[in-house]
Coordinates of C-alpha atoms in Angstrom, one line a residue:
T7 CA -11.9 -14.3 16.7
M8 CA -8.4 -15.2 15.9
L9 CA -5.2 -13.3 14.3
L10 CA -2.2 -14.7 12.8
V11 CA 1.0 -12.5 13.0
Q12 CA 4.5 -13.2 12.0
P13 CA 7.0 -11.8 14.6
R14 CA 10.0 -13.6 12.9
E15 CA 10.7 -14.8 9.3
R16 CA 9.6 -18.5 9.6
S17 CA 7.6 -18.6 12.9
Y18 CA 3.8 -17.4 13.4
E19 CA 2.0 -16.7 16.4
L20 CA -1.9 -17.4 16.5
L21 CA -3.7 -14.8 19.0
A22 CA -7.4 -15.2 20.3
L23 CA -9.2 -11.6 19.9
P24 CA -9.8 -9.3 21.6
A25 CA -7.5 -10.4 24.5
G26 CA -4.6 -11.2 22.3
T27 CA -3.6 -14.2 24.2
P28 CA -1.7 -17.1 22.3
V29 CA -3.9 -19.9 21.3
M30 CA -1.1 -22.5 20.7
P31 CA 2.6 -22.5 20.6
A32 CA 4.6 -20.8 18.0
L33 CA 4.1 -22.3 14.6
R34 CA 7.5 -22.7 12.9
H35 CA 8.1 -23.5 9.1
S36 CA 11.2 -25.4 8.5
G37 CA 14.1 -24.1 6.2
E38 CA 12.7 -25.1 2.7
M39 CA 12.8 -21.3 1.8
A40 CA 16.5 -21.5 1.7
R41 CA 17.2 -24.4 -0.5
S42 CA 19.9 -24.3 -3.1
G43 CA 21.3 -21.0 -1.7
L44 CA 18.7 -19.1 -3.6
Q45 CA 17.0 -16.0 -2.4
P46 CA 13.2 -16.7 -1.9
A47 CA 11.0 -14.3 -3.9
V48 CA 9.0 -13.8 -0.9
T49 CA 10.4 -13.7 2.6
G50 CA 7.2 -13.2 4.6
T51 CA 3.7 -14.7 4.7
A52 CA 2.2 -14.7 1.3
A53 CA -1.2 -16.0 2.0
V54 CA -3.1 -17.1 5.1
V55 CA -6.5 -18.6 5.2
F56 CA -8.6 -19.9 8.2
D57 CA -11.2 -22.4 7.6
S58 CA -15.0 -22.0 8.2
T59 CA -15.0 -23.9 11.4
G60 CA -11.9 -22.2 12.9
T61 CA -9.9 -25.6 13.6
R62 CA -7.3 -25.3 11.0
V63 CA -5.2 -22.5 9.3
V64 CA -3.0 -22.7 6.1
T65 CA 0.1 -20.6 5.3
G66 CA 1.7 -20.1 2.2
R67 CA 5.0 -18.6 1.7
G68 CA 5.3 -18.1 -2.3
G69 CA 7.3 -21.4 -2.8
S70 CA 5.9 -24.6 -4.1
S71 CA 4.2 -25.7 -0.8
A72 CA 2.0 -24.6 1.9
R73 CA 1.4 -25.8 5.7
I74 CA -1.9 -26.9 7.2
W75 CA -2.2 -26.1 11.2
N76 CA -4.3 -27.8 13.6
I77 CA -6.0 -25.3 15.8
P78 CA -6.7 -26.7 19.5
A79 CA -10.5 -27.2 20.1
E80 CA -10.3 -25.4 23.5
S81 CA -8.7 -22.2 22.0
A82 CA -12.5 -21.1 21.3
A83 CA -12.8 -20.7 24.9
E84 CA -9.8 -18.3 25.3
V85 CA -11.2 -15.2 23.3
G86 CA -11.1 -12.9 26.5
T87 CA -13.5 -10.1 27.2
G88 CA -14.7 -7.2 25.1
F89 CA -17.8 -5.2 24.3
A90 CA -19.8 -4.8 21.1
Y91 CA -22.1 -1.9 20.3
D92 CA -23.7 -2.3 16.7
D93 CA -25.6 0.9 16.6
A94 CA -22.6 3.0 17.3
R95 CA -21.9 6.0 15.1
V96 CA -19.2 7.7 16.7
L97 CA -16.9 6.4 19.7
A98 CA -14.7 8.3 22.0
I99 CA -12.3 7.4 24.8
N100 CA -11.7 9.1 28.1
P101 CA -7.9 10.0 28.1
V102 CA -7.8 9.6 32.0
G103 CA -10.0 6.5 32.6
Y104 CA -11.4 3.3 31.6
Q105 CA -14.6 5.0 29.9
V106 CA -15.9 4.8 26.4
V107 CA -18.9 6.8 24.9
S108 CA -21.1 5.8 21.9
G109 CA -23.2 8.0 19.9
N110 CA -25.7 6.6 17.7
Q111 CA -27.8 7.2 14.6
A112 CA -30.9 8.3 16.7
G113 CA -29.1 10.8 18.5
G114 CA -28.6 8.7 21.8
I115 CA -25.5 8.7 24.0
S116 CA -24.4 5.6 26.0
F117 CA -21.7 5.3 28.5
L118 CA -19.5 2.1 29.2
D119 CA -17.3 2.1 32.3
R120 CA -14.7 -0.4 33.0
G121 CA -16.8 -3.6 34.5
Q122 CA -20.0 -2.2 33.9
P123 CA -22.7 -2.6 31.1
W124 CA -23.5 -0.2 28.4
S125 CA -25.9 2.8 29.9
Q126 CA -28.2 4.5 28.1
A127 CA -27.9 8.1 29.3
V128 CA -30.6 9.3 27.0
G129 CA -34.1 8.2 26.9
E130 CA -36.1 6.7 24.2
D131 CA -38.0 10.0 23.6
Q132 CA -34.6 11.9 23.0
T133 CA -36.1 14.8 24.9
A134 CA -32.9 15.7 26.7
G135 CA -30.7 14.6 23.8
H136 CA -30.1 15.0 19.9
A137 CA -32.8 15.1 17.1
G138 CA -30.2 13.9 14.7
A139 CA -27.4 11.3 14.5
I140 CA -24.3 11.9 16.6
T141 CA -21.5 13.8 14.6
V142 CA -18.8 14.6 17.4
L143 CA -18.0 13.3 20.7
S144 CA -15.1 15.0 22.5
F145 CA -13.7 14.6 26.3
S146 CA -12.1 17.4 28.2
N147 CA -8.6 17.1 29.0
D148 CA -9.0 15.8 32.5
G149 CA -11.6 13.3 31.2
S150 CA -14.4 14.9 33.6
H151 CA -16.6 16.1 31.0
L152 CA -17.9 15.2 27.4
L153 CA -19.2 17.1 24.6
S154 CA -21.7 15.6 22.2
V155 CA -22.9 17.2 19.0
G156 CA -25.9 16.2 16.7
A157 CA -26.4 16.2 13.0
D158 CA -29.2 18.9 13.7
G159 CA -26.4 21.2 15.2
S160 CA -27.4 20.7 19.0
V161 CA -24.6 20.6 21.5
L162 CA -24.8 19.2 25.0
L163 CA -22.2 19.1 27.8
W164 CA -22.0 16.1 30.1
D165 CA -20.6 15.1 33.5
A166 CA -18.6 12.1 32.5
V167 CA -18.6 10.7 36.2
T168 CA -22.3 10.9 36.8
R169 CA -23.1 10.4 33.1
S170 CA -25.7 13.1 33.2
L171 CA -26.2 16.6 31.4
A172 CA -23.9 19.2 33.0
G173 CA -25.5 22.3 30.9
Q174 CA -28.2 23.4 28.8
R175 CA -28.8 22.2 25.4
F176 CA -27.8 24.8 22.6
H177 CA -27.5 24.8 18.7
H178 CA -24.3 25.7 16.8
G179 CA -26.5 27.1 13.9
S180 CA -26.8 26.3 10.4
G181 CA -24.6 23.4 8.5
E182 CA -23.4 20.3 10.1
V183 CA -20.6 20.6 13.2
S184 CA -17.4 18.3 12.4
S185 CA -15.4 19.4 15.3
A186 CA -15.8 20.7 19.0
A187 CA -13.5 21.2 22.0
I188 CA -13.8 21.8 25.7
G189 CA -11.9 24.3 27.5
P190 CA -9.7 23.7 30.7
D191 CA -12.4 25.2 33.0
N192 CA -14.9 22.5 31.6
R193 CA -17.1 25.4 30.6
L194 CA -15.5 27.2 27.5
I195 CA -16.7 25.2 24.4
A196 CA -15.6 25.7 20.7
T197 CA -17.6 24.1 17.8
G198 CA -16.5 24.0 14.1
G199 CA -18.2 23.1 11.0
E200 CA -19.6 23.7 7.6
L201 CA -20.3 27.7 8.3
G202 CA -17.7 28.6 10.6
A203 CA -16.7 28.1 14.3
R204 CA -18.1 29.7 17.6
L205 CA -17.3 29.9 21.3
W206 CA -20.2 29.0 23.9
D207 CA -20.7 28.8 27.6
G208 CA -21.1 25.4 27.9
I209 CA -23.2 25.2 31.0
T210 CA -25.7 28.2 30.2
G211 CA -25.3 27.7 26.4
E212 CA -24.9 31.5 26.0
P213 CA -23.1 32.1 22.6
G214 CA -19.8 33.7 22.5
P215 CA -17.5 35.1 19.5
V216 CA -18.0 33.9 15.9
L217 CA -14.6 32.5 14.4
G218 CA -14.2 32.5 10.8
P219 CA -17.8 33.0 9.8
G220 CA -19.1 31.6 6.5
R221 CA -15.9 29.1 6.0
Q222 CA -15.8 25.5 6.5
I223 CA -14.1 24.7 9.7
I224 CA -12.3 21.1 9.5
D225 CA -11.0 21.2 13.4
V226 CA -10.9 23.4 16.5
A227 CA -8.8 23.3 19.7
I228 CA -8.5 25.4 22.9
S229 CA -5.0 26.1 24.2
A230 CA -4.1 24.8 27.9
D231 CA -4.9 28.0 29.5
G232 CA -8.3 28.8 27.8
S233 CA -7.2 32.0 26.5
R234 CA -6.6 31.2 22.9
V235 CA -8.6 29.0 20.3
A236 CA -7.2 27.4 16.9
T237 CA -9.1 26.7 13.9
L238 CA -8.4 24.9 10.8
S239 CA -10.0 25.6 7.6
R240 CA -9.3 24.1 4.1
D241 CA -6.1 26.0 3.4
T242 CA -5.6 28.2 6.6
V243 CA -4.8 27.7 10.4
E244 CA -5.8 30.5 12.6
F245 CA -5.4 31.7 16.2
W246 CA -8.0 33.5 17.9
R247 CA -8.3 35.4 21.3
A248 CA -11.2 33.6 23.3
D249 CA -12.2 36.6 25.4
D250 CA -13.3 38.6 22.0
G251 CA -12.8 36.3 19.0
E252 CA -10.1 38.7 17.6
L253 CA -7.7 37.1 15.1
E254 CA -4.0 37.0 16.5
W255 CA -2.3 34.9 13.7
S256 CA -2.6 33.0 10.7
A257 CA -0.9 30.9 8.0
Q258 CA -1.5 29.6 4.6
L259 CA -0.9 25.8 4.6
P260 CA 0.7 24.1 1.6
G261 CA -1.3 21.2 1.4
R262 CA -5.1 19.9 2.2
P263 CA -5.2 19.7 6.2
A264 CA -6.8 16.7 8.1
R265 CA -6.3 17.6 12.0
L266 CA -4.7 20.1 14.4
A267 CA -3.5 19.8 17.8
L268 CA -2.4 22.2 20.7
H269 CA -0.3 21.2 23.3
G270 CA 0.5 22.7 26.9
N271 CA 3.0 25.2 28.0
P272 CA 5.0 26.3 26.0
Q273 CA 2.6 26.2 23.8
K274 CA 2.8 24.2 20.5
L275 CA 0.5 24.1 17.3
A276 CA 0.6 21.0 14.9
V277 CA -1.2 20.7 11.7
A278 CA -1.3 17.3 9.8
L279 CA -1.8 17.5 6.0
N280 CA -3.6 14.6 3.9
D281 CA -0.3 14.0 2.3
G282 CA 1.5 12.8 5.2
R283 CA 3.5 16.1 6.4
V284 CA 2.9 17.4 9.8
L285 CA 3.7 21.1 10.2
V286 CA 4.7 22.6 13.9
W287 CA 4.6 25.9 15.2
G288 CA 5.9 27.1 18.7
Q289 CA 5.7 30.2 21.0

């Protein structure tokens, strides 16, 4: 419920979580670290320990002494507001509103809007949901729709405002789905997983072109105008036409990729590699 941070070399701030409000005035060490004109071996906090009751915190600075600070009893009431959902497997945040969506192990979807409690959108029988654990949750760019994917390959399009289904349930096919994206019309859907990627009509569930069949697809993205789809495999990034699934462009990657992103107009494509590098292409 509390976090100790060090914004300056010899002072600390104790914050209540999750609100991040100060519990007490800043804690300040004296200048014992600068004695004899010697440079200290450790300039920052070397160790911090809270006691089990939450009434004291001990800070050590790598020297010969430590300090014990007493925490005001009333600080426990200043923890602010938050939420907890212990069964969550996947979480997604609406890009344009105060809304969080949770997907659980049983295949259920729950919506949390600002100032409202968690609302279970799928009943206990899961007849309208997923038969397996949720693997992907993805919002549309305008925040109006949500895509959910289950471990059984089932895909559902949701109206994020009404918290209700916006399309028919359909299945990606064999292999677990690890990524999904919604087009700008909130109807074009791209899914990618162990055995390739595919496009769909998210309302009717009608399948579209298959992209990169037989290869593991790590991530997918749809262009801002909905005309192109990017896919990321273990060693390649590829650009496809959305109308017929024809490959337009591809590039070999110099390392193992993690994620990709597409941005607006003019269009830019970025790929993040596991070694920390980011590769960017433009029109």
